XYZ file of C-alpha atoms in Angstrom:
579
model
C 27.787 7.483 8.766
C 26.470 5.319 11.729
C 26.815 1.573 10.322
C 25.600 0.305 13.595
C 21.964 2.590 12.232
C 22.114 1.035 9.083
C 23.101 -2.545 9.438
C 20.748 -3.771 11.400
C 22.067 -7.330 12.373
C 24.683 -5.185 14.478
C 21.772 -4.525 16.642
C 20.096 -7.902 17.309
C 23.473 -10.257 16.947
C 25.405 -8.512 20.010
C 22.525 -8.977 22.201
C 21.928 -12.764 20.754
C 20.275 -15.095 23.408
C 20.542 -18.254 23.512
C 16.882 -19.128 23.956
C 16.359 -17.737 20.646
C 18.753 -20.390 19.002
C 16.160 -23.235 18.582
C 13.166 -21.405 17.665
C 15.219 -19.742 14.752
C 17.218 -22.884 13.782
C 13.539 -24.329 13.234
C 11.985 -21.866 11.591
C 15.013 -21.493 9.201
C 14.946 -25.363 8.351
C 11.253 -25.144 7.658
C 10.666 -21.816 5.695
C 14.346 -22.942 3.721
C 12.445 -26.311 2.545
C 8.999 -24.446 1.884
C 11.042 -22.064 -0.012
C 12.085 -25.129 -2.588
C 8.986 -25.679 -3.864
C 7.360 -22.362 -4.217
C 10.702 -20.767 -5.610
C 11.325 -22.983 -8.081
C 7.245 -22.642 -9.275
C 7.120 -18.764 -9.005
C 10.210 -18.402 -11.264
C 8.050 -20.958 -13.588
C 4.739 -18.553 -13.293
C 7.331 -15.310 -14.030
C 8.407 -16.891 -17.435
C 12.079 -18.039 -16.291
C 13.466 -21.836 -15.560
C 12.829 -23.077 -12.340
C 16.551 -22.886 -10.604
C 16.002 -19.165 -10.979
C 13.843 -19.245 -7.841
C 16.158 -21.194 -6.307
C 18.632 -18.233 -6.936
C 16.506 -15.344 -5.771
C 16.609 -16.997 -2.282
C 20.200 -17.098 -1.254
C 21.905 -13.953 -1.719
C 18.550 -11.687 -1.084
C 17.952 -13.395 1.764
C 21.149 -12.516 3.405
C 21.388 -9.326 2.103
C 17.911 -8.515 4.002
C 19.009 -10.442 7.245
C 21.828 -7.747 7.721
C 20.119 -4.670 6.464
C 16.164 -4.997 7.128
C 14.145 -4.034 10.335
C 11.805 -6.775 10.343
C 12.728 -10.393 12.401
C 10.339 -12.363 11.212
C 9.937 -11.002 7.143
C 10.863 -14.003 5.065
C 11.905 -12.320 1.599
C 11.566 -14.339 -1.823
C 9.595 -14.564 -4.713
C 6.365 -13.691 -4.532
C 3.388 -14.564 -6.846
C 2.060 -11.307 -7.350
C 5.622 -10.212 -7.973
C 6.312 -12.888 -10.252
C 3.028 -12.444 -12.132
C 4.004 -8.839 -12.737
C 7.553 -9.896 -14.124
C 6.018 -12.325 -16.351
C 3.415 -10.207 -17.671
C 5.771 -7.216 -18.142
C 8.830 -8.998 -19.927
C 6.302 -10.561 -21.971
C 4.768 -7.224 -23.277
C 8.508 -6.272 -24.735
C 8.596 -9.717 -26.882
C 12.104 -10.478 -26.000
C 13.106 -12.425 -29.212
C 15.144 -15.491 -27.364
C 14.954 -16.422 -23.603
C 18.543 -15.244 -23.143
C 17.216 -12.055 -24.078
C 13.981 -12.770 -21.294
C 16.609 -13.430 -19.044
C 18.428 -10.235 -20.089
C 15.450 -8.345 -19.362
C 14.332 -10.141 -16.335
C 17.871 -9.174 -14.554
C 18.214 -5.439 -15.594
C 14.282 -5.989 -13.984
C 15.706 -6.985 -10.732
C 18.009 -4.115 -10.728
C 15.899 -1.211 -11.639
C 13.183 -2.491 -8.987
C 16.027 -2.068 -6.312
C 17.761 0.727 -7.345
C 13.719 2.672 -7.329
C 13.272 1.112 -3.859
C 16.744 1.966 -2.935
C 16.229 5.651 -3.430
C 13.169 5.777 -2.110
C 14.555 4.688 0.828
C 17.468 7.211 0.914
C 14.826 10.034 -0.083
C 12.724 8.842 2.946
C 9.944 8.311 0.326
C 7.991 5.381 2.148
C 5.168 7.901 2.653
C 4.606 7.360 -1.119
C 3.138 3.507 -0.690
C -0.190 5.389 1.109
C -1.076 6.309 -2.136
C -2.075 3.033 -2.799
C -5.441 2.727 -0.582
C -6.377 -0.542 0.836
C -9.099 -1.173 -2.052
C -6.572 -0.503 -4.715
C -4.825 -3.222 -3.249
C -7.276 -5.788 -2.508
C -8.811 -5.168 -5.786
C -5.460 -5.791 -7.543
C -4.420 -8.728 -5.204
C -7.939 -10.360 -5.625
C -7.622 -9.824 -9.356
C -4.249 -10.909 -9.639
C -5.053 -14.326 -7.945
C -7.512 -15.056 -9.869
C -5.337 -14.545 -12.869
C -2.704 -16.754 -11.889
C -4.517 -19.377 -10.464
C -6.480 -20.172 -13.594
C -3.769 -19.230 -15.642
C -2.227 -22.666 -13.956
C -4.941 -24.771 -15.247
C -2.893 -25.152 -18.601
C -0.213 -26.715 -16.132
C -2.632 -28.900 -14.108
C -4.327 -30.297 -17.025
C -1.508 -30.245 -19.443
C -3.124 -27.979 -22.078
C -1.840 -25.815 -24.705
C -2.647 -22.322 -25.290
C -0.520 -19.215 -25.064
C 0.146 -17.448 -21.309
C -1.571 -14.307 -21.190
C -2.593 -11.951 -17.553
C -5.797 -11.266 -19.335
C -8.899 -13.518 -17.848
C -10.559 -13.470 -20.724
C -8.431 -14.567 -22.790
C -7.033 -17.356 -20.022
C -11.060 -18.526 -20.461
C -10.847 -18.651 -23.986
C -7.688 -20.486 -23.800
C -9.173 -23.191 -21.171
C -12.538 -23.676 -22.548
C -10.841 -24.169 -26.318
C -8.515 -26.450 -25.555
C -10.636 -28.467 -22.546
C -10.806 -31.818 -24.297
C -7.258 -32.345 -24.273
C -7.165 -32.643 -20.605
C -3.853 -35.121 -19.386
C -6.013 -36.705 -16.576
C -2.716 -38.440 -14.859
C -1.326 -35.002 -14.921
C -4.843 -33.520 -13.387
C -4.897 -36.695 -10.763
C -1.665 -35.659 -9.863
C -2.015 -31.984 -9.600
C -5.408 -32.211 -7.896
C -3.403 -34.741 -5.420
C -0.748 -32.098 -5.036
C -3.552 -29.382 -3.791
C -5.289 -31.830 -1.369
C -1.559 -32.527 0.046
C -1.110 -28.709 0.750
C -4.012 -27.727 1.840
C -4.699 -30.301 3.968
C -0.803 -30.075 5.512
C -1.708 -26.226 6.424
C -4.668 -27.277 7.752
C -3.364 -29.841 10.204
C -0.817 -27.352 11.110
C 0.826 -23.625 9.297
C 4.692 -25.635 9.485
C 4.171 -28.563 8.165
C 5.998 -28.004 4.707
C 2.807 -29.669 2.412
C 4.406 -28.329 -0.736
C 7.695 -30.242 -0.034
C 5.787 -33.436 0.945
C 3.812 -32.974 -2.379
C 7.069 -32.447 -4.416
C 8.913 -36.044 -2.924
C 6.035 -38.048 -3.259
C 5.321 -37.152 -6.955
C 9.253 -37.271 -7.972
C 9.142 -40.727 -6.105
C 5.602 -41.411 -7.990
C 6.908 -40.202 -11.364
C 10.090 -42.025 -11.445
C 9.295 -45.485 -10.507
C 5.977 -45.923 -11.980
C 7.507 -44.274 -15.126
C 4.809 -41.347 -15.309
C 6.949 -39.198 -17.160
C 6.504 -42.172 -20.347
C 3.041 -41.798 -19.949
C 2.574 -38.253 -20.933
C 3.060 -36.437 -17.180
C 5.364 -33.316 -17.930
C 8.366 -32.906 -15.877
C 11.328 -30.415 -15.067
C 14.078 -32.346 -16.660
C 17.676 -31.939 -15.895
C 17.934 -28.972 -13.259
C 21.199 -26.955 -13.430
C 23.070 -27.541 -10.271
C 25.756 -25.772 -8.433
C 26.090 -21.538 -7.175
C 24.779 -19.282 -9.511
C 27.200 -17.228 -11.738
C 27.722 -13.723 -11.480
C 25.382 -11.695 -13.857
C 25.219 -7.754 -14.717
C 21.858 -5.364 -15.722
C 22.153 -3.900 -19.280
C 22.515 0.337 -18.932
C 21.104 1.015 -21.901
C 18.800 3.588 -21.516
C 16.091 2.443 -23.699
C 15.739 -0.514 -21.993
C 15.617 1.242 -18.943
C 13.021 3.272 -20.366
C 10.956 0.368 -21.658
C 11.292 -1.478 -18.185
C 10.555 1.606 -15.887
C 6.700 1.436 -15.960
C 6.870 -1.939 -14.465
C 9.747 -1.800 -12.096
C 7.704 1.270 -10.714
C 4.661 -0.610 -10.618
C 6.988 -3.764 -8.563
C 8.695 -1.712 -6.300
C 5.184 -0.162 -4.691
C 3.540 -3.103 -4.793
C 6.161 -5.418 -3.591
C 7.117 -2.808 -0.599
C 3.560 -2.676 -0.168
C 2.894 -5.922 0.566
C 6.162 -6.298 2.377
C 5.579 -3.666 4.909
C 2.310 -4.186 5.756
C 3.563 -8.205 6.619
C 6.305 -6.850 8.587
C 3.795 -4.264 10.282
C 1.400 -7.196 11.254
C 4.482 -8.995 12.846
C 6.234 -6.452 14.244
C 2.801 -5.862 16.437
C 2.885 -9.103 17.359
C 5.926 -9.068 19.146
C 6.528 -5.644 20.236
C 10.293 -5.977 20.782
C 11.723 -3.708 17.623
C 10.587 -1.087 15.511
C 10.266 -1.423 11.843
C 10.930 1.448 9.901
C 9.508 2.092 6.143
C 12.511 4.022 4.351
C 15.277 1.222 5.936
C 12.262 -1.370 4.791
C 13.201 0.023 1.159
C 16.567 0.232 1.505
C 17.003 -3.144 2.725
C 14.221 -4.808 -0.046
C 16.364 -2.086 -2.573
C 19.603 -4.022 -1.950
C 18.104 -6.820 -1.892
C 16.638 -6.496 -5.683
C 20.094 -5.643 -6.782
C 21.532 -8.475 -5.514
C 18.876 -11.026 -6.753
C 20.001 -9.236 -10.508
C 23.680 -10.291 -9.645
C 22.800 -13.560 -9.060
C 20.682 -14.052 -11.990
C 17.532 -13.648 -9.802
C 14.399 -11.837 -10.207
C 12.148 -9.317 -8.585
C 11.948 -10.668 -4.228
C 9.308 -9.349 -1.861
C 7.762 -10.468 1.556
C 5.927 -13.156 1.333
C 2.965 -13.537 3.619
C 2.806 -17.205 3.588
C 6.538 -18.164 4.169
C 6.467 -15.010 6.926
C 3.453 -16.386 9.080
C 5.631 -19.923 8.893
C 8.260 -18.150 9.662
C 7.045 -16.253 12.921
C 4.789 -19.821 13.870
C 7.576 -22.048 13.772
C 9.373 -19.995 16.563
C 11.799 -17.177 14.846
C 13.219 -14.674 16.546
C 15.944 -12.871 15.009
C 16.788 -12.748 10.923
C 19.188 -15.265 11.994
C 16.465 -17.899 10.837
C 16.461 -16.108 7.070
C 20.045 -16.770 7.024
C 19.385 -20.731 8.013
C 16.818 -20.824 5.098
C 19.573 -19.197 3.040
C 22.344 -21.706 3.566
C 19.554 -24.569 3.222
C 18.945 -23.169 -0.478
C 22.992 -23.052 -1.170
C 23.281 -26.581 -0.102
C 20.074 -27.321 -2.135
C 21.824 -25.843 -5.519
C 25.172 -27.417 -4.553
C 24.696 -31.158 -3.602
C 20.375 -32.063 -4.047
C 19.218 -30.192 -8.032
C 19.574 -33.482 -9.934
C 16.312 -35.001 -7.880
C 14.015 -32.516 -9.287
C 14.593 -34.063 -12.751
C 10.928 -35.946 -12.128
C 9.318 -33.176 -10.471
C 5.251 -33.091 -12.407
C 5.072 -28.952 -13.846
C 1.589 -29.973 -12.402
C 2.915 -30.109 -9.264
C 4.268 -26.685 -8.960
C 1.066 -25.222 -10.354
C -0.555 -26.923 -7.618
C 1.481 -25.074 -4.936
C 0.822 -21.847 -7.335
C -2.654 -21.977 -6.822
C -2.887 -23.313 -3.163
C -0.599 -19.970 -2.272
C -2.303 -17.373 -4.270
C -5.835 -18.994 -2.717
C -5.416 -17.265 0.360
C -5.296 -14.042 -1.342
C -8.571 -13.340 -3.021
C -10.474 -11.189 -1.131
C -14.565 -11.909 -0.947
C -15.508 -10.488 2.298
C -13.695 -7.019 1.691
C -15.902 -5.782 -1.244
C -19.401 -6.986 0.664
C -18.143 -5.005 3.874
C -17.498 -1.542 1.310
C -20.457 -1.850 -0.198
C -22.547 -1.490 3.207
C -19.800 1.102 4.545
C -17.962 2.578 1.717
C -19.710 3.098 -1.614
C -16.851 5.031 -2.811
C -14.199 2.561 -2.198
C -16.451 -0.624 -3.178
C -16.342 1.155 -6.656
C -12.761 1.918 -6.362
C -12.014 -1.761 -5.152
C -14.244 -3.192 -8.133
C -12.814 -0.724 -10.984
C -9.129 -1.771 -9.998
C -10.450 -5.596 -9.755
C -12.580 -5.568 -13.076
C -9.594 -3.416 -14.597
C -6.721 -6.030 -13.484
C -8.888 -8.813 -14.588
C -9.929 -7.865 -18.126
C -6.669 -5.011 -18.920
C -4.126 -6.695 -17.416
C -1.988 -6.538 -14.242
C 0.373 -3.895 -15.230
C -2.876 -1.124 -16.223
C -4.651 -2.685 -13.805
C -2.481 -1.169 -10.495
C -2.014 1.586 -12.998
C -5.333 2.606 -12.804
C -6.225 1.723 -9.028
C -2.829 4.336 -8.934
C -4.615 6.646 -10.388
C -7.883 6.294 -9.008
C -6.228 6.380 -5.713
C -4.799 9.928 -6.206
C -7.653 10.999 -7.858
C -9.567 10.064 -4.635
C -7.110 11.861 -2.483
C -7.372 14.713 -4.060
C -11.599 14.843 -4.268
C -11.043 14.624 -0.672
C -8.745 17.294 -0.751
C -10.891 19.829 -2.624
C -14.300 19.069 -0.380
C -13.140 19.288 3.452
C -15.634 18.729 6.155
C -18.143 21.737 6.583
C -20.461 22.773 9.776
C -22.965 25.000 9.875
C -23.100 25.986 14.047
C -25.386 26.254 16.570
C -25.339 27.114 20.271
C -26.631 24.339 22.845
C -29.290 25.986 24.501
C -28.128 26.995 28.133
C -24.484 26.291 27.075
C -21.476 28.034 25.787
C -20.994 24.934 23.445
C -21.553 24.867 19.399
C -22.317 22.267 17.651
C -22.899 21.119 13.587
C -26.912 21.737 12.935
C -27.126 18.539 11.054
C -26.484 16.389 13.519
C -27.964 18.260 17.076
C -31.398 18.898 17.583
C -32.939 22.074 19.021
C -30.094 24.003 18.267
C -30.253 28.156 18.947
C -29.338 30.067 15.567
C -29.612 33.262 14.782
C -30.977 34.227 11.525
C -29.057 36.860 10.357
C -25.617 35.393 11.816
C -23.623 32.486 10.274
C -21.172 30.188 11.451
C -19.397 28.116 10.038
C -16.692 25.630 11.026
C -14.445 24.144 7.900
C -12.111 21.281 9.109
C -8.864 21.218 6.893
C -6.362 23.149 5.155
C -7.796 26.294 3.010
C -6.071 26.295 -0.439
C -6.004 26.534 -3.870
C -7.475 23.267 -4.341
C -10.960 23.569 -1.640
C -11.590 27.069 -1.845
C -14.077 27.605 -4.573
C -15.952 24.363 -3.147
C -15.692 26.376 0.618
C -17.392 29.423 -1.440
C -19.860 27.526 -3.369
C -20.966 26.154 0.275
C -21.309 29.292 2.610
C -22.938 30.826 -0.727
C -25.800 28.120 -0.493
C -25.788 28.520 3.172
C -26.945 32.314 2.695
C -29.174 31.928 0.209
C -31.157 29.427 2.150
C -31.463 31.636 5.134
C -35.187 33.381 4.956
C -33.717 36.646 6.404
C -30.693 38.417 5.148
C -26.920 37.214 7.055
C -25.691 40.288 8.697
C -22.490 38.827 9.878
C -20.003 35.810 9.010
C -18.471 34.020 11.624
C -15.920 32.190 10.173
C -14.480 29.288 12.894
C -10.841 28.458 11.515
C -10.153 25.613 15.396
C -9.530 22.796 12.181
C -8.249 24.656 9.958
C -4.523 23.244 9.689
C -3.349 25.356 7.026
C -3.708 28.709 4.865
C -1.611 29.054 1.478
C -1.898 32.305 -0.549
C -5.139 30.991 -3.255
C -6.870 31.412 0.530
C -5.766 34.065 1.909
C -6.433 35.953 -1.524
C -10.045 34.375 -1.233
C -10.471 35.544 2.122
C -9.557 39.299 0.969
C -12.062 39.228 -1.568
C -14.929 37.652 0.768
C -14.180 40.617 2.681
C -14.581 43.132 -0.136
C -17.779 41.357 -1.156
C -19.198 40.781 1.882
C -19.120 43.818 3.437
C -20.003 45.701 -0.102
C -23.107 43.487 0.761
C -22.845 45.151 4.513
C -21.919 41.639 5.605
C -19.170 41.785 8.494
C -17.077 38.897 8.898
C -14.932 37.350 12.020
C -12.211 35.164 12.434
C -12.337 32.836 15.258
C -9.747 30.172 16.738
C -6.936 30.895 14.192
C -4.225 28.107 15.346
C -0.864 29.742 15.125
C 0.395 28.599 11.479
C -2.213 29.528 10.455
C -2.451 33.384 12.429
C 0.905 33.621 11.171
C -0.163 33.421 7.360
C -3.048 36.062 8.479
C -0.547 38.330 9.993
C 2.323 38.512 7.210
C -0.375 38.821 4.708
C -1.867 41.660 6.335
C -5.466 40.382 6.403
C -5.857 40.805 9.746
C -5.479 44.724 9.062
C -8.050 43.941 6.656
C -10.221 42.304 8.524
C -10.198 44.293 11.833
C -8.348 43.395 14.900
C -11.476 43.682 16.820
C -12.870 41.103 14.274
C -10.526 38.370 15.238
C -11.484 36.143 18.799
C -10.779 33.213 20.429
C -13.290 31.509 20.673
C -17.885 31.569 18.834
C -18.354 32.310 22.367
C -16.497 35.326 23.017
C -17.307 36.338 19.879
C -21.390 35.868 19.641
C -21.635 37.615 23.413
C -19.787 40.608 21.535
C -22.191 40.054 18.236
C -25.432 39.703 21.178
C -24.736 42.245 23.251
C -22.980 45.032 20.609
C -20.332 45.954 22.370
C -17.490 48.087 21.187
C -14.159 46.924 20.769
C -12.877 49.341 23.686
C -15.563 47.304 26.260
C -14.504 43.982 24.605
C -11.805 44.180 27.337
C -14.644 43.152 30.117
C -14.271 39.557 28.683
C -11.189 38.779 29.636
C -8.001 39.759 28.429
C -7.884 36.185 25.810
C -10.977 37.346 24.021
C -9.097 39.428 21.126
C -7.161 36.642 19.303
C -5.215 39.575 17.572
C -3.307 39.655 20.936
C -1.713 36.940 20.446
C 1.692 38.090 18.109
C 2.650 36.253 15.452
C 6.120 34.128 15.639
């Protein structure tokens, strides 16, 4: 086993320069005292007490610093991640919140341990399954779920958390008249504060400035008498040593959503590190040691009595702005946390919960997307509907059947595709030996009783009744009877049995119907398939060329296969042997 392959840091620490040292001291010291804030509120929005987020960020984040391929990735909680952890611990109505912790740790595990083998299994292909739409209609959703589902937080109201908008209306509009309006002056002062920091400049840490001056606010004006909710006392010190339940039922009752985690979380993680990585241009980041490295991670955040960590892209674009370099700077931010937990908990006692709503719903903000689904709907009818079912389905089913169903939709759309590749009628360029689709050239020479046609992608058992149903319309809208089939096979990639089988019975059929057919431009896979199978015995030797125009001069002029020779000796592709 190569360690040197697998632990990264053994790649980028021996080579360490010392110009690097500032920018990643920095960036650590900044991204460690954003990560305060918005830990401590996404454990909040994922159903757990606050030091919890203060506990996914040590361990994980040194744990990815020595094993992940990204330099700038800052891994943590993560809204949509936490969302997902709240709504799916929820849906198993733990019956204490030792028992929500319980669940929340095994959580942590079985995310990892899925991410972890996907990783092994070189499985990072699977994430393109989830299409761009999918995702922006889940993340768009998902935003809008959490953010409002803070308003109970900003305005101190009371009704039960749910990741169903409807219901998060209901709840608002219900209970609206028992709005706490020093706890909605201070939350609404705690969003102007952080968006107005990021606006001035990405690393100034707004959250942290909103967090001292509404502790300092709360405790001397006494705030906290007045009605404004706070945190209360805040466990301090390391965090112990915890262990996952293996009990399978649990397992079995957890599995749809660590799924549902680990491809959404690697998702958002890799295409972060992706946008980075391009940026700089120094390393390579590589999916299946992305998993491995956010795998390990997850299992240590359940060690530590953490939950569920991702990539963050809000913490990452600090990150890379504030000068890092190396993962060195995750491991800064790392030891900032420790000394956080060890020596600084007790002054979060005053800390508003409207405060950490407000930095829930300045970071989840940036997420909804409203310029996506106008740009699909004037270029991609297909995936503005897939975009909107996954959004509508997220906002009104939930989060967990909402990616469920984008899933879903997403294969279903792959395979669609799949069974209807790209067809061409052809047509010869007068004064040319080029052919070209009739739909989209003018003035194109065709003969009536010959057909081309050009399919571009695999023939299988999924596409070929569709290919059929196609070059069966074709003929019947010709006004004279086809004599002959030119079949061009230059894109077709691949040929299982289902089409060869089809092929052999086009050629029974066909020529029954004293129709001749031709191959043309077999690529060599695919020549291969033609030759163990026989078909090209079938077929004719002479009835398999290189190229339409070797084989419409021999269909023009009616020569005989002996003469066929004249055109060169590359017009027969059947010379050409199989490997």
């Amino acid at each position: 086993m190569d360690i040197k392959k697998n632990l990264t840091i053994l790649q980028w620490l021996p080579n360490y320069k010392r110009t690097n040292l500032f920018g990643d001291v920095s960036a650590g010291l900044i991204v460690g005292v954003l990560l305060v804030p918005q830990g401590m509120a996404y454990a909040m929005l994922a159903g757990l007490n606050p030091i919890h987020g203060l506990y996914a960020v040590t361990l994980p984040l040194l744990v990815y610093a020595l094993l992940g391929s990204s330099r700038q990735l800052a891994v943590g909680p993560g809204a949509m991640v936490s969302l997902l952890v709240g709504a799916g611990i929820s849906s198993l109505s733990p019956d204490s919140y030792l028992s929500y912790l319980y669940y929340t740790i095994t959580l942590a595990f079985l995310v990892g341990l899925i991410q972890f083998s996907m990783g092994v299994f070189k499985l990072g292909f699977v994430v393109n399954f989830l299409s761009q739409p999918v995702i922006k209609g889940f993340t768009s959703a998902a935003a809008f779920i959490i953010g409002f589902g803070q308003v109970k937080n900003l305005l101190k109201l009371s009704f039960p958390n749910s990741n169903h908008i409807q219901t998060i209306f209901s709840g608002i509009f219900s209970t609206i008249d028992q709005t706490h309006w020093l706890t909605m002056g201070i939350g609404l002062a705690g969003i102007v504060i952080i968006k107005y920091a990021k606006k001035i400049h990405p690393a100034i840490p707004g959250s942290l400035i909103a967090v001292v001056l509404s502790i300092v606010l709360v405790k001397f004006m006494g705030l906290s008498d007045k009605g404004v909710l706070v945190l209360g006392e805040v466990p301090g010190g390391l965090p112990g040593f915890s262990l996952p339940t293996f009990e399978m039922n649990i397992w079995l009752s957890l599995f749809p959503i660590a799924l549902t985690i680990s491809l959404v979380g690697f998702a958002e993680s890799f295409s972060i590190g992706k946008t980075l990585q391009a940026r700089h241009k120094n390393y390579h980041i590589n999916a299946n040691k992305e998993l491995i490295a956010l795998g390990m991670a997850n299992i240590s955040a359940s060690f530590i009595r953490g939950f569920p960590v991702t990539g963050g892209l809000s913490r990452s674009a600090v990150n890379d702005q504030s000068g890092a370099k190396t993962p060195l700077s995750s491991i800064i931010s790392a030891g900032l946390i420790i000394l956080t937990l060890v020596f600084f908990t007790s002054y979060f006692y005053y800390l508003p919960y409207a405060i950490l709503a407000a930095v829930i719903i300045v970071a989840v903000s940036s997420i909804v997307d409203f310029k996506g689904p106008l740009e699909l709907w004037t270029k991609d009818r297909k995936d503005f509907y897939m975009f909107m079912v996954t959004f509508l389905g997220t906002l009104t089913m939930g989060i967990v059947l909402g990616i469920l169903t984008g899933m879903i939709l997403s294969l279903m759309l792959v395979i669609y595709r799949a069974s209807r590749p790209h067809m061409a009628q052809l047509g010869r360029v007068p004064g040319t030996n080029n052919f070209r689709n009739i739909q989209r050239f003018n003035n194109l020479e065709i003969n009536n009783d010959l057909l081309i046609v050009r399919i571009d992608g695999p023939i299988y058992f999924a596409n070929v009744d569709y290919i059929n149903d196609k070059i069966n319309q074709w003929r019947k809208e010709r006004t004279t009877p086809i004599k002959m089939i030119f079949l061009n096979m230059e894109s077709v990639t691949s040929l299982d049995s289902t089409g060869v089988m089809t092929i052999q019975s086009w050629v029974k059929e066909w020529r029954n119907n004293d129709i001749d057919l031709y191959i043309i431009g077999a690529k060599g896979p695919v020549r291969d398939v033609l030759v163990k199978w026989h078909l090209i015995e079938s077929i004719g030797e002479d009835h398999v060329f290189l190229d339409t125009h070797t084989a419409s001069t021999f269909y023009e002029k009616n020569i005989d296969a002996k003469s066929l020779q004249r055109l060169g000796p590359y017009a027969l592709q059947s010379n050409f042997k199989a490997k």
